[in-house]
mmCIF file of C-alpha atoms and ligand atoms in Angstrom:
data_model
loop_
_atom_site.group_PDB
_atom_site.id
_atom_site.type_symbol
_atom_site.label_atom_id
_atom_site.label_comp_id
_atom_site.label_asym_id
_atom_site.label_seq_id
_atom_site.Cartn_x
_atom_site.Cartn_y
_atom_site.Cartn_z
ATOM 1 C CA UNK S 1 14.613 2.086 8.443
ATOM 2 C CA UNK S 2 11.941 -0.541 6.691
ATOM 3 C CA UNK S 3 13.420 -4.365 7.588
ATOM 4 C CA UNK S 4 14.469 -5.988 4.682
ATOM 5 C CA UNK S 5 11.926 -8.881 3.181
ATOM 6 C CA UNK S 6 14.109 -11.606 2.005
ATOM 7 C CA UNK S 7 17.553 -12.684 2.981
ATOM 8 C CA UNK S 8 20.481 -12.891 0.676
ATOM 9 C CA UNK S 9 22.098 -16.310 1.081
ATOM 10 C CA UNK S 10 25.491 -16.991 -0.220
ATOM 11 C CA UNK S 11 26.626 -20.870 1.058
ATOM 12 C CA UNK S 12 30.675 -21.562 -0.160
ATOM 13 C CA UNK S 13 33.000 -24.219 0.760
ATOM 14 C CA UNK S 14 36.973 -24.142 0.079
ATOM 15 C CA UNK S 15 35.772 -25.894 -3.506
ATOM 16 C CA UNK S 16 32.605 -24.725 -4.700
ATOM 17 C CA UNK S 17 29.844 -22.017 -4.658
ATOM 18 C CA UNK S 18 26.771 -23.977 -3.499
ATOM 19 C CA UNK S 19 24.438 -21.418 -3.211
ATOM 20 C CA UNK S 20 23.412 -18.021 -4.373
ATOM 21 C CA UNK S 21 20.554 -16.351 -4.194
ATOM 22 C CA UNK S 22 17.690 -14.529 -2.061
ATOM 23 C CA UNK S 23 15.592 -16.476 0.513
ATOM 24 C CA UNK S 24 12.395 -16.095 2.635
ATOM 25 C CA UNK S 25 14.630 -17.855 5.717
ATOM 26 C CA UNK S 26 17.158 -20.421 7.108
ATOM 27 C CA UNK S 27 17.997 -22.437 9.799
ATOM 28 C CA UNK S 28 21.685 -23.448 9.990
ATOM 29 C CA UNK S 29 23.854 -26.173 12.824
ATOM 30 C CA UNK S 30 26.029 -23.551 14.671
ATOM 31 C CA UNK S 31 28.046 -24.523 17.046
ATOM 32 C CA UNK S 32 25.561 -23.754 19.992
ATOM 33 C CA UNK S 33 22.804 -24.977 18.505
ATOM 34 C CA UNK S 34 19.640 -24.854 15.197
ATOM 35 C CA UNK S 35 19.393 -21.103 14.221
ATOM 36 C CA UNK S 36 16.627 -19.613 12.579
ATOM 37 C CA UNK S 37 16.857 -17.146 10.660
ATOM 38 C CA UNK S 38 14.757 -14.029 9.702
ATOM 39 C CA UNK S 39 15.305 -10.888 7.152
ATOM 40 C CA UNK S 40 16.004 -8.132 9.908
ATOM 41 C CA UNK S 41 17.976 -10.428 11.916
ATOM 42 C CA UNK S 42 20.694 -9.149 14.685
ATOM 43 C CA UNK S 43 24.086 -8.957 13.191
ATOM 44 C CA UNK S 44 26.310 -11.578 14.558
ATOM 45 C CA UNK S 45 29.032 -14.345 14.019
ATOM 46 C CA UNK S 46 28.788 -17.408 14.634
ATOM 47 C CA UNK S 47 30.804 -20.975 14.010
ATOM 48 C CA UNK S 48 29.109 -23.172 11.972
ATOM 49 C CA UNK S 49 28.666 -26.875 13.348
ATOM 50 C CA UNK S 50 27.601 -29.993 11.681
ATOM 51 C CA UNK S 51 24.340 -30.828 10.805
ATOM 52 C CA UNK S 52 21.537 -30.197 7.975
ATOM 53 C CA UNK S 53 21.334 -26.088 6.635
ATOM 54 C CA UNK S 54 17.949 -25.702 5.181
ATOM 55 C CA UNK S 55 16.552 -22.524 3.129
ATOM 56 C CA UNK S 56 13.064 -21.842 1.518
ATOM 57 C CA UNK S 57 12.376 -19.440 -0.578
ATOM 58 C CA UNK S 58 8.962 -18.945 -2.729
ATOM 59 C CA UNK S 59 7.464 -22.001 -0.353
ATOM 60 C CA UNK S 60 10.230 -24.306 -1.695
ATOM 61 C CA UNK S 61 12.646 -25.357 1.120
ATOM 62 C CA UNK S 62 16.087 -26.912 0.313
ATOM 63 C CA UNK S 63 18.384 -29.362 2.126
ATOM 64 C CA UNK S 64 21.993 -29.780 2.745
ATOM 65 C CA UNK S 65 24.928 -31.005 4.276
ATOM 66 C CA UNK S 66 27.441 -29.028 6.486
ATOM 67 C CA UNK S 67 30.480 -29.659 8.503
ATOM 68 C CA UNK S 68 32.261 -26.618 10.109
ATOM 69 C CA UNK S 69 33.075 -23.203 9.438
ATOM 70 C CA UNK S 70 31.202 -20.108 9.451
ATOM 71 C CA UNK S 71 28.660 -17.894 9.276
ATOM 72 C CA UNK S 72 28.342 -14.282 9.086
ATOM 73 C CA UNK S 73 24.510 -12.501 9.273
ATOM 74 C CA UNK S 74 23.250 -9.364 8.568
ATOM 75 C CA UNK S 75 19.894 -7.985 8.387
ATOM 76 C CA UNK S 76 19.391 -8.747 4.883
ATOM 77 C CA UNK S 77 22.369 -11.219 4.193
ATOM 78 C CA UNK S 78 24.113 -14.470 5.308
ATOM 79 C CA UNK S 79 26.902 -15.956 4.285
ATOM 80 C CA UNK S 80 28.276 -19.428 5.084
ATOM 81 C CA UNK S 81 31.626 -20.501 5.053
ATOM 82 C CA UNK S 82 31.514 -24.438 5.005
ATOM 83 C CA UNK S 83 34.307 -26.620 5.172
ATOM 84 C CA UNK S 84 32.384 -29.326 3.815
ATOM 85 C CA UNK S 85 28.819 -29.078 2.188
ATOM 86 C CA UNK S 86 26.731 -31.060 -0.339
ATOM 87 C CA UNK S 87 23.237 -30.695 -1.316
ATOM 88 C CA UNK S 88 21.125 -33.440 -0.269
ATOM 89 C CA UNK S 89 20.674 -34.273 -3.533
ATOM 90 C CA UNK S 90 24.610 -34.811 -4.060
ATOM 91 C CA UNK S 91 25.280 -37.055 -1.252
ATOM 92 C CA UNK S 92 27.173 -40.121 -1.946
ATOM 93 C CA UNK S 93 24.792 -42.719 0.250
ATOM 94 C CA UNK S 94 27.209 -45.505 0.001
ATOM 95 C CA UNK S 95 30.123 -43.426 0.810
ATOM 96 C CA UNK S 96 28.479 -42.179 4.252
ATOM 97 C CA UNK S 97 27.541 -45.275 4.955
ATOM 98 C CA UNK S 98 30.873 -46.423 4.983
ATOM 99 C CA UNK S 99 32.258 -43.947 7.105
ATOM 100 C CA UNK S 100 29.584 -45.005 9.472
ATOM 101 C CA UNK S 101 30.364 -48.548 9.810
ATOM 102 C CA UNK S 102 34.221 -47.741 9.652
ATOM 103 C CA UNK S 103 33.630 -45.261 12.802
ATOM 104 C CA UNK S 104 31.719 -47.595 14.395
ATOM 105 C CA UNK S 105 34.221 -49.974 14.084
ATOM 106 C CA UNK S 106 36.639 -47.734 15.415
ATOM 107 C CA UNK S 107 34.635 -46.401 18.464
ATOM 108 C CA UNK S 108 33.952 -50.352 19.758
ATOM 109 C CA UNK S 109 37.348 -51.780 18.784
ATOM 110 C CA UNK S 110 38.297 -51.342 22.200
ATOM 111 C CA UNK S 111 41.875 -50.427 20.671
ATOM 112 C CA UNK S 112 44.020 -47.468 22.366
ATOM 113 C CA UNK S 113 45.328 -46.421 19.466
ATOM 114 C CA UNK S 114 42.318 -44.973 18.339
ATOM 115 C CA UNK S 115 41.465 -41.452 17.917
ATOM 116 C CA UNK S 116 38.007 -41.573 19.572
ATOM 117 C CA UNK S 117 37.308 -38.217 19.379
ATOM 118 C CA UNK S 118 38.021 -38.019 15.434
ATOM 119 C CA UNK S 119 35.719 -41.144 15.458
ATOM 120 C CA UNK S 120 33.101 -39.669 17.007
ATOM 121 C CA UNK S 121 32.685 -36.612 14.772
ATOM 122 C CA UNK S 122 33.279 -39.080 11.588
ATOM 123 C CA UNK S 123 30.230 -40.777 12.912
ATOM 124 C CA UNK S 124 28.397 -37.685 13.363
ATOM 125 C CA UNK S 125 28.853 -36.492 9.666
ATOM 126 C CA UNK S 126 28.331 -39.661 8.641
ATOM 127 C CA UNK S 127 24.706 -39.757 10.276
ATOM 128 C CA UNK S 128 24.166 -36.215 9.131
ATOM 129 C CA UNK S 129 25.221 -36.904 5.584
ATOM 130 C CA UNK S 130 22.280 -39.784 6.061
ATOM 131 C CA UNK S 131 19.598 -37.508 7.401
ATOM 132 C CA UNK S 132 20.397 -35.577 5.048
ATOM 133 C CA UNK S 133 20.821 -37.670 1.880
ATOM 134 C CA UNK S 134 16.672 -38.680 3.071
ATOM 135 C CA UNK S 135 15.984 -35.152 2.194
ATOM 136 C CA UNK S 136 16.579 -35.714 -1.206
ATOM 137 C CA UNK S 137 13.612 -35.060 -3.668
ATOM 138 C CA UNK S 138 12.595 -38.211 -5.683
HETATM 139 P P1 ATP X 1 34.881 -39.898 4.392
HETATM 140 O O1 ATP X 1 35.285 -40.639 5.634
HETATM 141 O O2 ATP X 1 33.879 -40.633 3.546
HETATM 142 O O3 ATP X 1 36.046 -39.299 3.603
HETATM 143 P P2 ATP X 1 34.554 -37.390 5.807
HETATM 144 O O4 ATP X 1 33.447 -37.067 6.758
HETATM 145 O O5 ATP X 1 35.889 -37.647 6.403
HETATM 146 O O6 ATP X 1 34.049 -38.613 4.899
HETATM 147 P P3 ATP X 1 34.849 -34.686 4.995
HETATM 148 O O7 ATP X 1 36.200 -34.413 5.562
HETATM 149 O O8 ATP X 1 33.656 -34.137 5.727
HETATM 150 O O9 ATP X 1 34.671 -36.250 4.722
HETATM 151 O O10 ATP X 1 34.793 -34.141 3.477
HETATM 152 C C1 ATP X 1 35.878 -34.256 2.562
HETATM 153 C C2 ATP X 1 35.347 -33.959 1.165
HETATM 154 O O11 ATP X 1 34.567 -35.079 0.704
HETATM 155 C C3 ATP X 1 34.422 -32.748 1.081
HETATM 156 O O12 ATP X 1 34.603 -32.136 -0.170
HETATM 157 C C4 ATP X 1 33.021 -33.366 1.163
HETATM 158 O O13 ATP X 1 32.054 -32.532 0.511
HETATM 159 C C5 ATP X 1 33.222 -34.684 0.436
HETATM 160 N N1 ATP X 1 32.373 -35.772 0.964
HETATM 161 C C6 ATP X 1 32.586 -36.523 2.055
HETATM 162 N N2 ATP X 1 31.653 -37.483 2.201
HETATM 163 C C7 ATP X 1 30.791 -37.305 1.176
HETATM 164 C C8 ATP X 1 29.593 -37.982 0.768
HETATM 165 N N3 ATP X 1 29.086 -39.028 1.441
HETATM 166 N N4 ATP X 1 28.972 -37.541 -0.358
HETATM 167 C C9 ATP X 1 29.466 -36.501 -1.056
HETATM 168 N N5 ATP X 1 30.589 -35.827 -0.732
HETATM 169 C C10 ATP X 1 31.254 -36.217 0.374
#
């Protein structure tokens, strides 16, 4: 059987449909790691981590956002299941830069009420959402 040449992509969180469409190839934050992603890829299932999902199709790449969930490939289809995601592009700058300095705060208060891990993975997003947010086309 021929490998497929593009990739549908389908990207969803609990509130929106982010993406739709067919792609050359990806490379999406799992869990374990940065996958890439070819048409003809292995089946598998994976949990998504966070980090930056990126996509190009027709020499164009895209950037975005993700924090946790899932993703399901096939050889000629993904699908992502995001808790959170936003498009580089619709990343509130000030807002993640807020949560950065507020789980900063938290991780060096030195207080042992605090949740550290929660902190820690607040400040990850928040540095993601950053990296990401720099991604943005002008
Ligand atoms: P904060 O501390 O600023 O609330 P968070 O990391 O706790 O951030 P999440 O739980 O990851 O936020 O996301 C909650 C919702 O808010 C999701 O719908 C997510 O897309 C949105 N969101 C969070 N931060 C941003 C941001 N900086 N820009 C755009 N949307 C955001």
């Amino acid at each position: 059987m021929a490998l497929p040449e593009k990739i549908h992509l389908e990207i969803v969180t609990p509130e929106k449909q982010l993406f739709s469409g067919d792609v050359d190839s990806l490379t999406v934050p799992s869990a374990g790691g940065y996958m890439g992603i070819l048409p003809g890829h292995a089946p598998l299932l994976a949990e998504l981590g966070i980090g930056e999902i990126s996509y190009t199709a027709g020499g164009h790449t895209e950037y975005m956002f993700c924090s946790w969930g899932f993703l399901e490939v096939l050889p000629g289809r993904v699908v992502i299941l995001a808790q959170a995601a936003e498009l580089a592009s619709d990343i509130d700058i000030k807002r993640a830069e807020e949560a950065k300095v507020r789980a900063e705060k938290m991780l060096t208060s030195g207080d042992p009420g605090v949740d550290y891990a929660a902190a820690q993975l607040s400040l990850i997003r928040a540095i993601s959402r950053i990296e990401a947010h720099r991604r943005k086309k002008v």
